[in-house]
Structures are given as structure tokens and as C-alpha cells.
Tab-separated table of C-alpha atoms and ligand atoms in Angstrom:
chain	number	residue	atom	x	y	z
C	922	MET	CA	76.226	124.897	192.597
C	923	SER	CA	79.372	126.476	191.179
C	924	ASN	CA	79.104	129.237	188.642
C	925	SER	CA	80.585	127.091	185.902
C	926	ALA	CA	78.153	124.262	186.493
C	927	GLU	CA	75.231	126.708	186.514
C	928	SER	CA	76.303	128.392	183.292
C	929	ALA	CA	77.012	125.122	181.558
C	930	THR	CA	73.443	124.105	182.325
C	931	ALA	CA	72.149	127.476	181.163
C	932	ALA	CA	74.050	127.130	177.882
C	933	GLY	CA	72.451	123.787	177.210
C	934	GLY	CA	75.115	121.621	178.763
C	935	SER	CA	77.953	122.469	176.402
C	936	GLY	CA	79.798	124.676	178.889
C	937	GLU	CA	80.513	127.076	176.026
C	938	THR	CA	78.900	130.490	175.811
C	939	GLY	CA	80.404	132.288	172.843
C	940	THR	CA	83.745	133.996	173.383
C	941	VAL	CA	83.143	134.338	177.143
C	942	PRO	CA	83.300	130.938	178.820
C	943	CYS	CA	80.720	130.689	181.603
C	944	GLY	CA	79.402	134.132	180.760
C	945	PRO	CA	75.911	135.334	181.671
C	946	ARG	CA	73.034	134.022	179.605
C	947	HIS	CA	70.702	136.858	180.630
C	948	VAL	CA	72.064	140.397	181.124
C	949	ALA	CA	69.788	143.175	182.378
C	950	ILE	CA	70.899	146.800	182.218
C	951	ILE	CA	69.728	149.885	184.092
C	952	MET	CA	70.778	152.424	181.483
C	953	ASP	CA	71.430	155.424	183.715
C	954	GLY	CA	73.324	158.702	183.372
C	955	ASN	CA	71.971	160.227	180.153
C	956	GLY	CA	71.028	163.486	181.887
C	957	ARG	CA	74.427	163.950	183.530
C	958	TRP	CA	76.172	163.089	180.263
C	959	ALA	CA	74.257	165.889	178.527
C	960	GLN	CA	74.722	168.295	181.424
C	961	ALA	CA	78.500	167.788	181.277
C	962	ARG	CA	78.310	169.003	177.670
C	963	GLY	CA	76.070	171.961	178.481
C	964	ARG	CA	73.207	170.395	176.553
C	965	PRO	CA	69.578	169.621	177.462
C	966	ARG	CA	68.787	166.267	179.069
C	967	LEU	CA	67.073	165.006	175.919
C	968	PHE	CA	70.362	165.302	174.055
C	969	GLY	CA	71.664	162.673	176.481
C	970	HIS	CA	68.644	160.433	175.935
C	971	HIS	CA	69.214	160.502	172.170
C	972	ALA	CA	72.892	159.633	172.667
C	973	GLY	CA	71.831	156.848	175.029
C	974	ALA	CA	69.403	155.379	172.512
C	975	ARG	CA	72.206	155.190	169.935
C	976	ARG	CA	74.242	153.004	172.345
C	977	VAL	CA	71.587	150.322	172.414
C	978	ARG	CA	72.317	149.027	168.918
C	979	GLU	CA	75.992	148.285	169.633
C	980	VAL	CA	75.100	146.480	172.840
C	981	VAL	CA	72.410	144.365	171.155
C	982	GLU	CA	74.797	143.473	168.330
C	983	ALA	CA	77.506	142.422	170.794
C	984	CYS	CA	75.292	139.842	172.510
C	985	PRO	CA	75.667	136.821	170.189
C	986	ASP	CA	79.474	136.863	170.385
C	987	LEU	CA	79.346	137.124	174.154
C	988	GLY	CA	76.924	134.231	174.505
C	989	VAL	CA	74.249	136.567	175.892
C	990	LYS	CA	70.943	135.113	174.737
C	991	TYR	CA	68.684	137.463	176.722
C	992	LEU	CA	69.198	141.205	177.076
C	993	THR	CA	66.761	143.260	179.137
C	994	ILE	CA	67.057	147.043	179.212
C	995	PHE	CA	65.373	149.553	181.502
C	996	ALA	CA	64.150	152.427	179.335
C	997	PHE	CA	61.487	154.158	181.458
C	998	SER	CA	60.340	153.484	185.004
C	999	THR	CA	56.921	153.906	186.581
C	1000	GLU	CA	58.559	156.692	188.612
C	1001	ASN	CA	59.970	158.548	185.592
C	1002	TRP	CA	56.574	160.251	185.059
C	1003	LYS	CA	57.672	162.556	187.887
C	1004	ARG	CA	60.036	164.328	185.469
C	1005	THR	CA	59.115	167.516	183.613
C	1006	GLN	CA	56.477	167.307	180.920
C	1007	VAL	CA	59.114	168.330	178.353
C	1008	GLU	CA	61.412	165.448	179.293
C	1009	VAL	CA	58.617	162.864	179.459
C	1010	ALA	CA	57.163	163.953	176.098
C	1011	GLY	CA	60.653	163.978	174.575
C	1012	LEU	CA	61.299	160.448	175.839
C	1013	MET	CA	57.960	159.153	174.505
C	1014	SER	CA	58.725	160.678	171.120
C	1015	LEU	CA	62.221	159.154	171.232
C	1016	PHE	CA	60.752	155.702	171.945
C	1017	ARG	CA	58.420	156.038	168.932
C	1018	ARG	CA	61.288	157.130	166.708
C	1019	TYR	CA	63.595	154.419	168.009
C	1020	ILE	CA	61.064	151.656	167.334
C	1021	SER	CA	60.262	152.898	163.807
C	1022	LYS	CA	63.917	153.368	162.940
C	1023	GLU	CA	65.248	150.111	164.381
C	1024	MET	CA	62.360	147.798	163.399
C	1025	GLN	CA	63.909	146.473	160.179
C	1026	ALA	CA	67.454	146.181	161.540
C	1027	LEU	CA	66.265	144.244	164.594
C	1028	ALA	CA	64.165	141.935	162.438
C	1029	ALA	CA	67.056	141.346	160.034
C	1030	ARG	CA	69.435	140.555	162.893
C	1031	ASN	CA	67.164	137.808	164.184
C	1032	VAL	CA	66.420	139.745	167.390
C	1033	ARG	CA	63.163	138.928	169.157
C	1034	VAL	CA	61.777	141.976	170.927
C	1035	ARG	CA	59.372	142.028	173.863
C	1036	PHE	CA	58.180	144.863	176.069
C	1037	ILE	CA	57.503	144.620	179.787
C	1038	GLY	CA	55.735	147.182	181.952
C	1039	ASP	CA	52.258	148.660	182.136
C	1040	ARG	CA	51.073	149.770	178.711
C	1041	ASP	CA	47.881	151.395	179.996
C	1042	ARG	CA	49.485	154.768	180.616
C	1043	LEU	CA	51.314	154.882	177.261
C	1044	ASP	CA	49.762	156.615	174.270
C	1045	ALA	CA	48.083	154.600	171.526
C	1046	LYS	CA	50.612	155.527	168.841
C	1047	LEU	CA	53.457	154.194	170.949
C	1048	THR	CA	51.691	150.988	172.001
C	1049	ALA	CA	50.760	150.304	168.361
C	1050	LEU	CA	54.448	150.519	167.416
C	1051	MET	CA	55.379	148.292	170.355
C	1052	ASP	CA	52.838	145.687	169.195
C	1053	GLN	CA	54.149	145.950	165.641
C	1054	LEU	CA	57.764	145.429	166.727
C	1055	GLU	CA	56.803	142.423	168.849
C	1056	GLN	CA	54.820	140.906	165.991
C	1057	THR	CA	57.466	141.620	163.344
C	1058	THR	CA	60.145	139.874	165.401
C	1059	GLN	CA	58.107	137.104	167.009
C	1060	GLY	CA	59.503	134.382	164.745
C	1061	ASN	CA	63.117	135.304	165.518
C	1062	ASP	CA	65.230	133.083	167.727
C	1063	GLY	CA	68.490	135.001	168.080
C	1064	THR	CA	68.936	137.517	170.903
C	1065	HIS	CA	65.834	138.028	173.046
C	1066	LEU	CA	65.684	141.765	173.674
C	1067	THR	CA	63.255	142.884	176.357
C	1068	ILE	CA	62.578	146.580	176.757
C	1069	ALA	CA	61.190	147.703	180.119
C	1070	LEU	CA	58.962	150.691	179.367
C	1071	ASN	CA	56.746	152.166	182.056
C	1072	TYR	CA	58.074	149.318	184.135
C	1073	GLY	CA	58.304	149.116	187.920
C	1074	GLY	CA	59.004	145.936	189.865
C	1075	ARG	CA	56.428	146.774	192.525
C	1076	ASP	CA	53.828	147.687	189.928
C	1077	GLU	CA	54.519	144.406	188.114
C	1078	VAL	CA	54.074	142.368	191.314
C	1079	ALA	CA	50.869	144.279	192.134
C	1080	ARG	CA	49.442	143.693	188.632
C	1081	ALA	CA	50.448	140.017	188.811
C	1082	THR	CA	48.813	139.636	192.226
C	1083	ARG	CA	45.606	141.203	190.948
C	1084	ARG	CA	45.391	138.638	188.118
C	1085	LEU	CA	46.308	135.823	190.479
C	1086	ALA	CA	43.627	136.917	192.967
C	1087	GLN	CA	41.110	136.979	190.130
C	1088	ASP	CA	42.006	133.377	189.222
C	1089	VAL	CA	41.508	132.380	192.860
C	1090	ALA	CA	38.161	134.199	192.913
C	1091	ASP	CA	37.176	132.433	189.667
C	1092	GLY	CA	38.166	129.070	191.147
C	1093	THR	CA	40.852	128.319	188.533
C	1094	LEU	CA	43.653	128.593	191.114
C	1095	LYS	CA	43.698	127.279	194.668
C	1096	PRO	CA	45.343	129.459	197.367
C	1097	GLU	CA	47.416	126.461	198.493
C	1098	ASP	CA	48.866	126.175	194.969
C	1099	VAL	CA	50.377	129.681	195.100
C	1100	ASP	CA	54.115	129.225	195.490
C	1101	GLU	CA	57.459	130.374	194.049
C	1102	GLU	CA	56.727	128.512	190.810
C	1103	THR	CA	53.207	129.841	190.335
C	1104	LEU	CA	53.632	133.526	191.114
C	1105	PRO	CA	56.280	134.305	188.430
C	1106	LYS	CA	53.923	132.886	185.791
C	1107	TYR	CA	51.828	136.019	186.378
C	1108	LEU	CA	54.765	138.424	185.982
C	1109	ASP	CA	55.450	140.318	182.728
C	1110	THR	CA	58.669	138.312	182.452
C	1111	HIS	CA	56.946	134.899	182.624
C	1112	VAL	CA	58.652	133.619	179.470
C	1113	LEU	CA	62.129	134.811	180.431
C	1114	PRO	CA	64.785	133.247	182.648
C	1115	ASP	CA	65.917	135.326	185.630
C	1116	PRO	CA	68.785	137.731	184.899
C	1117	ASP	CA	72.216	136.325	185.698
C	1118	LEU	CA	73.879	139.721	185.664
C	1119	VAL	CA	72.367	143.160	186.320
C	1120	ILE	CA	74.473	146.148	185.284
C	1121	ARG	CA	73.776	149.715	186.375
C	1122	THR	CA	75.722	152.540	184.782
C	1123	SER	CA	76.340	156.067	186.153
C	1124	GLY	CA	77.733	155.277	189.610
C	1125	GLU	CA	74.425	154.918	191.455
C	1126	ALA	CA	74.340	151.766	193.577
C	1127	ARG	CA	70.600	151.106	193.734
C	1128	ILE	CA	68.105	149.114	191.713
C	1129	SER	CA	65.358	151.750	191.400
C	1130	ASN	CA	62.474	149.272	191.221
C	1131	PHE	CA	63.955	147.102	188.458
C	1132	LEU	CA	63.189	143.337	188.280
C	1133	LEU	CA	62.661	143.022	192.038
C	1134	TRP	CA	61.446	139.427	192.047
C	1135	GLN	CA	63.623	138.229	189.177
C	1136	SER	CA	66.961	139.558	190.447
C	1137	ALA	CA	66.845	137.771	193.818
C	1138	TYR	CA	70.035	135.854	192.912
C	1139	SER	CA	71.463	138.012	190.144
C	1140	GLU	CA	75.042	139.203	190.235
C	1141	TYR	CA	75.325	143.006	190.207
C	1142	GLU	CA	77.786	145.390	188.577
C	1143	PHE	CA	77.568	149.077	189.446
C	1144	ILE	CA	79.893	150.964	187.148
C	1145	ASP	CA	80.738	154.671	186.880
C	1146	THR	CA	80.409	154.933	183.086
C	1147	LEU	CA	77.472	157.092	182.009
C	1148	TRP	CA	75.163	155.144	179.706
C	1149	PRO	CA	75.945	157.135	176.495
C	1150	ASP	CA	79.635	156.189	176.982
C	1151	PHE	CA	78.975	152.468	177.515
C	1152	THR	CA	80.655	150.238	174.949
C	1153	GLU	CA	80.725	146.687	173.704
C	1154	ASP	CA	84.200	146.321	175.266
C	1155	GLU	CA	82.864	147.253	178.673
C	1156	LEU	CA	80.055	144.723	178.322
C	1157	ALA	CA	82.620	142.070	177.374
C	1158	ARG	CA	84.709	142.951	180.451
C	1159	LEU	CA	81.665	142.656	182.745
C	1160	CYS	CA	80.720	139.330	181.189
C	1161	ARG	CA	84.246	138.048	181.857
C	1162	ASN	CA	84.012	139.258	185.484
C	1163	PHE	CA	80.770	137.345	185.808
C	1164	GLY	CA	82.547	134.180	184.711
C	1165	ARG	CA	84.875	134.524	187.706
C	1166	ARG	CA	82.132	134.854	190.288
C	1167	ASP	CA	81.192	132.078	192.646
C	1168	ARG	CA	77.410	131.773	192.710
C	1169	ARG	CA	76.358	129.679	195.652
C	1170	PHE	CA	72.586	130.231	195.767
C	1171	GLY	CA	72.654	129.757	199.513
C	1172	ALA	CA	74.461	126.429	199.419
C	1173	VAL	CA	77.911	125.548	200.665
C	1174	LYS	CA	80.500	124.112	198.305
C	1175	THR	CA	81.258	120.478	198.951
X	788	IPE	C1	68.505	157.256	182.375
X	788	IPE	O1	69.200	158.441	182.431
X	788	IPE	C2	67.350	157.300	181.392
X	788	IPE	C3	66.017	157.351	182.031
X	788	IPE	C4	65.790	157.231	183.312
X	788	IPE	C5	64.880	157.567	181.161
X	788	IPE	P1	68.748	159.618	183.402
X	788	IPE	O2	67.814	160.499	182.662
X	788	IPE	O3	68.233	159.105	184.677
X	788	IPE	O4	70.119	160.376	183.623
X	788	IPE	P2	70.660	160.983	184.976
X	788	IPE	O5	70.628	159.886	185.992
X	788	IPE	O6	69.765	162.112	185.348
X	788	IPE	O7	72.055	161.412	184.666
X	789	IPE	C1	66.254	154.160	186.643
X	789	IPE	O1	66.957	155.362	186.573
X	789	IPE	C2	65.286	154.058	185.505
X	789	IPE	C3	65.875	153.891	184.172
X	789	IPE	C4	67.140	153.759	183.894
X	789	IPE	C5	64.923	153.850	183.088
X	789	IPE	P1	66.477	156.659	187.363
X	789	IPE	O2	67.461	157.720	187.035
X	789	IPE	O3	65.066	156.938	187.101
X	789	IPE	O4	66.613	156.216	188.893
X	789	IPE	P2	66.838	157.077	190.207
X	789	IPE	O5	65.829	158.165	190.215
X	789	IPE	O6	68.237	157.633	190.142
X	789	IPE	O7	66.698	156.095	191.321
X	790	MG	MG1	69.084	158.622	186.419
């Protein structure tokens, strides 16, 4: 299927996706480079994380005009616990502050927020705020913002498999019914479409355990910009690039 046909379907058949024809409907971003951005300024890593958090608002606000209905952002990985206690605690405190501060603005902008990842290791104050933000925005139908927090693709597949195995053990699922349609229903992302475009900032060309199942056919953009320098204009440029790509999904054009 050509990219234009795919995107027209994704946009509900109109072929129009905001100001970017045939742009991505679901963009996922690995927001990387905060530490190096701070280091280049002789500042502590947390200074970079705060600058990075401020970038999120502009990117969320740019989505409707670009025809991006789903935005998924990688905020903290299951591997990021390996960082110093100071950095991890600073990030957790930043997440709490970010949620409290942005709650009203996100609600007013018709953004629907969801979190993916394992909440079990997060502290109760943070998970309460996450629940509150999800509940406050659950009636919204504008941009669907998904925040990956204590998220790892392998961890997600393992947790999904555990629940699936339990259903088999309980007799509510037959082993022969487990297929490519069934398994994703157990993933954290079960209500979301797969990402069309995955962007990673900071020059690293790896996926670092992000959306492993879901990105099987995503287009990738690895860009040198450090996350705190990422702008709406750059997002628009990447969405336009996406529109020029030929997505074949394994088929051959006839
Ligand atoms: C991304 O920036 C944010 C998180 C992983 C929490 P980094 O903190 O990884 O920044 P660099 O890659 O060290 O520059
Ligand atoms: C990926 O970035 C995780 C997030 C952006 C939250 P990392 O900086 O943790 O990834 P690696 O260590 O460079 O692979
Ligand atoms: Mg990094």
C-alpha cells in the first residue's frame, strides 16, 4: 500500500491531515540529549531535564495543525533507574511538578493523557497525580498524549505475556487463539494505533527498548538536535519528510 493511501485511510478517508498532507497520525518521540545539553552549558544534568520538560508543551500544541492525533513521548525507561539517586529523584520530582503544573492547560486544550509503563515501582504521590491527570482528561478527544514513564518494551511484553498466560490458565483464552491480533490487546498501548513515525533526538541511532512490538513498521528519524533544542518547526519538517516516504509493508507496488 502506498504511503498516501495508508495515511488517507488513517485520516478517515479524507486524505487530508492538517497542514501536512499525508503526515503521520501517530508520532512517538524518544526525547534524548537533556544531559548533554546541560553539560554543554556547564550545568547539572537536571537543568537539562527541566529545559526538556518545557519543550513538551510546544510540541503538544503543534500536533493539531500537523494532523498528528497521537503523540507518545518517552520520559523514563525501565533502565533509567541505573542513574544516580540524585538524578532519579530529581526526575521523579520533575514528573510530579510537570503533571501538577500542566494539568489545567492540558485539560483546557482538549488533550487526552495516558501513561504507559509499569507503575509498581513509582511512588504513590506520583501515581496519584498520574491517575488524576488521566481522569481529568479522559473526556477529551483532541490530541492523545501518551507518556511512557518507567516504560520498557521488553518489560511491557513480559507483563502482557504474564496476563495472557493467566487467561490461558483460567480457561478464558485458548492457546490456539493467541496471534498477532490477540497479543497487542494485552500491551499497555492496547487502545492506541501503532506509531507511524518514531523520532529520536540527540544523534543516537538506537531505540533503547521503546515500543518494540508497536514500531515493527514505523518510519524512523534519528536527528542530531538535543531534545531541549527541539522545536515545532523541526517536528513540521519531519512530518513533511514522512509524507514523502514510500511505506510498502512488505508488499511490492503494482
Ligand atoms: C533523556 O535525556 C531524558 C531521560 C532519559 C530521562 P538524557 O538524560 O538521556 O540525556 P543524555 O543522553 O545523557 O544527553
Ligand atoms: C532513552 O534514552 C530513554 C528516554 C529518552 C526516556 P537513554 O538516554 O536512557 O538511552 P541510552 O542509554 O542512550 O540507550
Ligand atoms: Mg540519553
